Short mmCIF file of C-alpha atoms in Angstrom, two decimals:
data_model
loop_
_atom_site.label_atom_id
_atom_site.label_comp_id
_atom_site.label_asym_id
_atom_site.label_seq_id
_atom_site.Cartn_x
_atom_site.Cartn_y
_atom_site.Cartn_z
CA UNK A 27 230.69 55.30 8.43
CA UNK A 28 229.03 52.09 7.53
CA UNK A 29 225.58 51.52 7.52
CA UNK A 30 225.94 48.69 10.44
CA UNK A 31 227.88 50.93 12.37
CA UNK A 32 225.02 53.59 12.06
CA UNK A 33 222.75 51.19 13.14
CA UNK A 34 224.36 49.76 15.86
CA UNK A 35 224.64 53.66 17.69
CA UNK A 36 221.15 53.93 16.83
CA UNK A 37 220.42 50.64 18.78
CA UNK A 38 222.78 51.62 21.76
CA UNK A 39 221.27 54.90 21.91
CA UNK A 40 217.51 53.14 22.20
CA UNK A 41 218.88 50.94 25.14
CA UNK A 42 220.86 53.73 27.53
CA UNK A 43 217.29 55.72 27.14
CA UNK A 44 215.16 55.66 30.61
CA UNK A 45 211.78 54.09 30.16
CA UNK A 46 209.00 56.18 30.66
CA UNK A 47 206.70 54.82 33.60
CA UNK A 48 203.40 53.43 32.61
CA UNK A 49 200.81 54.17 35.30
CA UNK A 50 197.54 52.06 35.73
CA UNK A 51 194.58 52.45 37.69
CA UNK A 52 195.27 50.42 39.93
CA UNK A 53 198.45 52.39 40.77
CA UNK A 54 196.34 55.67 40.77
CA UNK A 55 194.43 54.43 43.57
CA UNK A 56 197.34 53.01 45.55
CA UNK A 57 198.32 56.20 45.08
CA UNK A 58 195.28 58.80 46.02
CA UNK A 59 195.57 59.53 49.67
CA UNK A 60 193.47 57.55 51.75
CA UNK A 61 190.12 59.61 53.41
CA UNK A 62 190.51 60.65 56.83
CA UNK A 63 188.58 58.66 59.46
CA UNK A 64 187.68 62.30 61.00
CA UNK A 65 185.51 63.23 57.64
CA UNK A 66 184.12 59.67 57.40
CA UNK A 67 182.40 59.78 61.00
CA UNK A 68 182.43 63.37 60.91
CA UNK A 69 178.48 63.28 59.56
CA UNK A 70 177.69 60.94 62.41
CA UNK A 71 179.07 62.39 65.22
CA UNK A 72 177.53 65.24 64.39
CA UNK A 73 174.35 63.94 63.98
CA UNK A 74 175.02 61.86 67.65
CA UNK A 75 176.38 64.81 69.62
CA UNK A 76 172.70 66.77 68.35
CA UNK A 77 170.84 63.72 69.92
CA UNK A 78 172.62 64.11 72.85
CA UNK A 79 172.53 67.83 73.69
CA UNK A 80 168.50 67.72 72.80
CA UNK A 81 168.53 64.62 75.46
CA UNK A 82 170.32 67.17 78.00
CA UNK A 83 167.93 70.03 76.99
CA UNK A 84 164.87 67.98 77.93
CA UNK A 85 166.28 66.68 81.57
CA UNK A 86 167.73 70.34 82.52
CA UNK A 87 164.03 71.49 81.60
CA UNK A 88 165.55 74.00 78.73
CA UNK A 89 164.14 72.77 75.75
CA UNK A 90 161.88 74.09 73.60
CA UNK A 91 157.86 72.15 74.04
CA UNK A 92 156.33 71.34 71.40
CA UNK A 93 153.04 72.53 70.32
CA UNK A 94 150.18 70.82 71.71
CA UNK A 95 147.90 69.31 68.54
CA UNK A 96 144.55 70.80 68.51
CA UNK A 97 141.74 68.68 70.32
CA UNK A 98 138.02 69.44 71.11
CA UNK A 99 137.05 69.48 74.36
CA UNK A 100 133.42 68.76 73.85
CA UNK A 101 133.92 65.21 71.96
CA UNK A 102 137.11 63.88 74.48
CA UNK A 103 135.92 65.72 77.32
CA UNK A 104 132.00 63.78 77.73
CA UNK A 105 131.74 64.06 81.25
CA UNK A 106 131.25 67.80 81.32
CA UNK A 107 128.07 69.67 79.74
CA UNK A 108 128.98 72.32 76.77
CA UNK A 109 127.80 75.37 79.41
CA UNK A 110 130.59 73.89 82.50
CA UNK A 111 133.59 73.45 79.25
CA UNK A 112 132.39 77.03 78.42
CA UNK A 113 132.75 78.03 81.81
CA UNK A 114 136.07 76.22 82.36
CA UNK A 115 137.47 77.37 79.19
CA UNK A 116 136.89 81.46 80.43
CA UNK A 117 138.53 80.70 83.80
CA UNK A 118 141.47 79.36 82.19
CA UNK A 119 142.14 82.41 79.61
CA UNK A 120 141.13 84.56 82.29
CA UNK A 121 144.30 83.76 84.68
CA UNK A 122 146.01 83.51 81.30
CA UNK A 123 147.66 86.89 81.93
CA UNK A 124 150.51 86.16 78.98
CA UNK A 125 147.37 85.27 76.34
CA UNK A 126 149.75 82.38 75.32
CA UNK A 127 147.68 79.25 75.68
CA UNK A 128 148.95 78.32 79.06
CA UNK A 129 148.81 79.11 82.87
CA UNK A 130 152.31 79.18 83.75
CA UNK A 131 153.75 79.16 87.91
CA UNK A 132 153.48 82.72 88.00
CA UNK A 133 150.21 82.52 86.90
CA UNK A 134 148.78 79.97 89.02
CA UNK A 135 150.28 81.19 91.88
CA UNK A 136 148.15 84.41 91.34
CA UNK A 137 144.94 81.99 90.37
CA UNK A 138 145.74 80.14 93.61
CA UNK A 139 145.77 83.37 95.31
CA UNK A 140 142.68 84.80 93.91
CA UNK A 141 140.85 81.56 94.83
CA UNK A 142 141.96 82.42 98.33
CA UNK A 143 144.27 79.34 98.74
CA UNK A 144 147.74 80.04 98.20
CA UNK A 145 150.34 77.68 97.44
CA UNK A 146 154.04 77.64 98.06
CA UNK A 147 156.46 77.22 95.54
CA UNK A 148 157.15 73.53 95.99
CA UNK A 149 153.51 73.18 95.81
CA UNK A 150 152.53 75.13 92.85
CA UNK A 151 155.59 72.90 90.74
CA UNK A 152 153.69 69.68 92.48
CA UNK A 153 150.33 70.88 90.90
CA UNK A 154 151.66 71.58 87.40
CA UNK A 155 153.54 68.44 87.95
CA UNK A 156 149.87 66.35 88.77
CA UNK A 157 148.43 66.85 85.14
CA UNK A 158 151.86 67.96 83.10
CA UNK A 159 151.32 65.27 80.65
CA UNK A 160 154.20 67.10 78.15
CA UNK A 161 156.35 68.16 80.72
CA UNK A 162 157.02 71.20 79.88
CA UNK A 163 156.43 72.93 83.13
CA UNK A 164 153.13 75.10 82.75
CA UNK A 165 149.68 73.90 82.08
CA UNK A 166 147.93 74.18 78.61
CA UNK A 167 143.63 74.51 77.90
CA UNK A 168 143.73 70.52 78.09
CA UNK A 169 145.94 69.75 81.29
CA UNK A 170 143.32 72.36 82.68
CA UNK A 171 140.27 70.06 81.63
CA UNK A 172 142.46 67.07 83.22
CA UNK A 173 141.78 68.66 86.79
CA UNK A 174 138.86 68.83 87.06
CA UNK A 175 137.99 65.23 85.32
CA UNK A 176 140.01 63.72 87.91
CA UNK A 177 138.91 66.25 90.56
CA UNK A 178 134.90 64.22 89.55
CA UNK A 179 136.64 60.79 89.31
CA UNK A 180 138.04 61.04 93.20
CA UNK A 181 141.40 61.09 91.67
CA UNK A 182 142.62 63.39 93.79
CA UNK A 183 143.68 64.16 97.33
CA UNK A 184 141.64 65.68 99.18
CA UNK A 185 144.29 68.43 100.53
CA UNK A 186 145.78 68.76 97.63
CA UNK A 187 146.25 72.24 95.54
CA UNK A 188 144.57 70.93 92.65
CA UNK A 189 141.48 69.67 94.61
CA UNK A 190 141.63 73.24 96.01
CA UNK A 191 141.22 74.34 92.71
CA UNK A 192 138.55 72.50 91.36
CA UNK A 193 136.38 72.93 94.52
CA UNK A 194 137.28 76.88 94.85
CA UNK A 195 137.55 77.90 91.03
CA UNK A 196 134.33 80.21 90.22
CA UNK A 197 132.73 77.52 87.91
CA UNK A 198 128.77 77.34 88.76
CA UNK A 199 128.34 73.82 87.85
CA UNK A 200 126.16 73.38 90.86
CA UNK A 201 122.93 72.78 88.92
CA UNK A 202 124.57 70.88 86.59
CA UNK A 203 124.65 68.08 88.93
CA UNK A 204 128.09 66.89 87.79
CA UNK A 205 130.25 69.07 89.95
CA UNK A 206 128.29 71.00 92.74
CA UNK A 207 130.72 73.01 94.47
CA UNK A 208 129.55 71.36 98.05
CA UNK A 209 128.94 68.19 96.80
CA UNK A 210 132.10 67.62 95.08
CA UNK A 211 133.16 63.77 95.67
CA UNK A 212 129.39 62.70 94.38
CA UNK A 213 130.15 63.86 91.05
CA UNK A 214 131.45 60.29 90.62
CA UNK A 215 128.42 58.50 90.65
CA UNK A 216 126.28 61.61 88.93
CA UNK A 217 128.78 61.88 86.29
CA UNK A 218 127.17 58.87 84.48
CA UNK A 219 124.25 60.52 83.13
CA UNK A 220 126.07 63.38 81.77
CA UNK A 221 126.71 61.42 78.14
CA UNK A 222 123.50 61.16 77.66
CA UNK A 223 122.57 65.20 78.43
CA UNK A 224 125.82 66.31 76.24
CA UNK A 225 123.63 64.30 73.29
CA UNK A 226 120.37 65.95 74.20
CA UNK A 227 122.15 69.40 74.46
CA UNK A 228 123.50 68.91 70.54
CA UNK A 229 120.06 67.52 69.51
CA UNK A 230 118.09 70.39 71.06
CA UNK A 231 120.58 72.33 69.36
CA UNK A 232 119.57 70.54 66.28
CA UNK A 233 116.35 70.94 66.25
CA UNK A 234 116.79 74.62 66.88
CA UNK A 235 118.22 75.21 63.98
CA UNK A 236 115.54 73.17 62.09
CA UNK A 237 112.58 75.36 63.73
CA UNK A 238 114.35 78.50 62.29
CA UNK A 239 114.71 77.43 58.81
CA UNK A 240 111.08 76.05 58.87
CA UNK A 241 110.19 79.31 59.79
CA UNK A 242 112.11 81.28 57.44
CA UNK A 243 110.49 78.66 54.77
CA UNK A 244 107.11 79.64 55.73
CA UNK A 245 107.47 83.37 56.11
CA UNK A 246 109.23 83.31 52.32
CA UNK A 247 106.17 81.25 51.06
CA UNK A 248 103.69 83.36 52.92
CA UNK A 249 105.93 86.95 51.06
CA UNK A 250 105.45 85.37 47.64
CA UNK A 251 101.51 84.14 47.96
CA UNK A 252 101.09 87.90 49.46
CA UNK A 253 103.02 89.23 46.64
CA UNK A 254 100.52 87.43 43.92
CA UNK A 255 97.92 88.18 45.19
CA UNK A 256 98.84 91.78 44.92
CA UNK A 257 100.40 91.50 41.30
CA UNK A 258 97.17 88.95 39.99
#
């Protein structure tokens, strides 16, 4: 066999061979199966249907409250002395009966009891209603304060459960003059001096505390002249 003939089988044989695909990146992506919309909005709807059910939670009343930040009652409460908060603050964890932080129904309902003036149940949810500033159903330390601030501003009805409350509760505020048990409604006009006496009460505090360590000065000065003249 000649050497053309050789070569053209060999050339033959080159063009009845099947050309290998080349593949690009372009085809690659043409090719890689397209993301479902499901997983795309899957992150989302999630995150939507939690929004939702915590929206439910809150209007059926089954959601979990949040805890109340900590206040003091001396610096937002004014109107009261230190000696009626005092006073106020043992009533409350005294019909506290779960030692949780709040008066729940139950719980006023045996307060309202106690303070011979029971309530029904539509009128015990009214009452917690009146000063539930969180709604979460049940009154906390600071919703407690709240009655009786507007029981001395004349915020509240006269026949109402809360009023009941304030004028039955076991508080001696009498000599006070912010919120006699008799003369309720004038705490309004009395209430204006009571600032001024919350100052005085810290500054006689103050100075309490200043005649002690004066005194604790002198007695230590007095020990150590005693002591040299003993040791001279």
């Amino acid at each position: 066999m000649s050497s053309e003939e050789l070569a053209l089988k060999l050339q033959r044989s080159l063009d009845t061979k099947p050309e290998s695909p080349v593949h690009t990146g372009a085809d690659e992506e043409k090719e890689r199966p397209a993301p479902s919309p499901t997983a795309v909005n899957g992150d989302a709807t999630s995150e939507l249907t939690e929004k939702l059910n915590r929206r439910l939670d809150i209007h059926d009343g089954t959601t979990k409250p949040k805890q109340m930040k900590v206040f003091n009652p001396y610096t937002e409460f004014k109107e009261f002395s230190r000696k009626q908060i005092k006073d106020m603050e043992k009533m409350f964890k005294r019909f506290d009966s779960g030692k949780d932080g709040f008066i729940d129904l139950m719980e006023l309902k045996l307060m309202m009891e106690k303070l011979g003036a029971p309530q029904t149940h539509l009128g015990l949810k009214n009452m917690i209603k009146e000063v539930d500033e969180d709604y979460d159903g049940k009154l906390s330390y600071r919703e407690f304060l709240l009655i009786f601030r507007r029981a001395a501003a004349g915020e509240l009805q006269e026949e109402s459960g809360l009023m009941a409350l304030a004028r039955l509760s076991e508080i001696d505020v009498s000599t006070e003059g912010v919120l006699g048990a008799r003369d309720f409604f004038e705490a309004k006009v009395q209430a204006l001096s009571v600032r001024s006496k919350f100052e005085a009460e810290i500054r006689e505090e103050q100075e309490e505390r200043k005649r002690m360590e004066l005194e604790r000065k002198e007695r230590r000065a007095a020990f150590k002249e005693l002591q040299s003249t003993f040791c001279s």
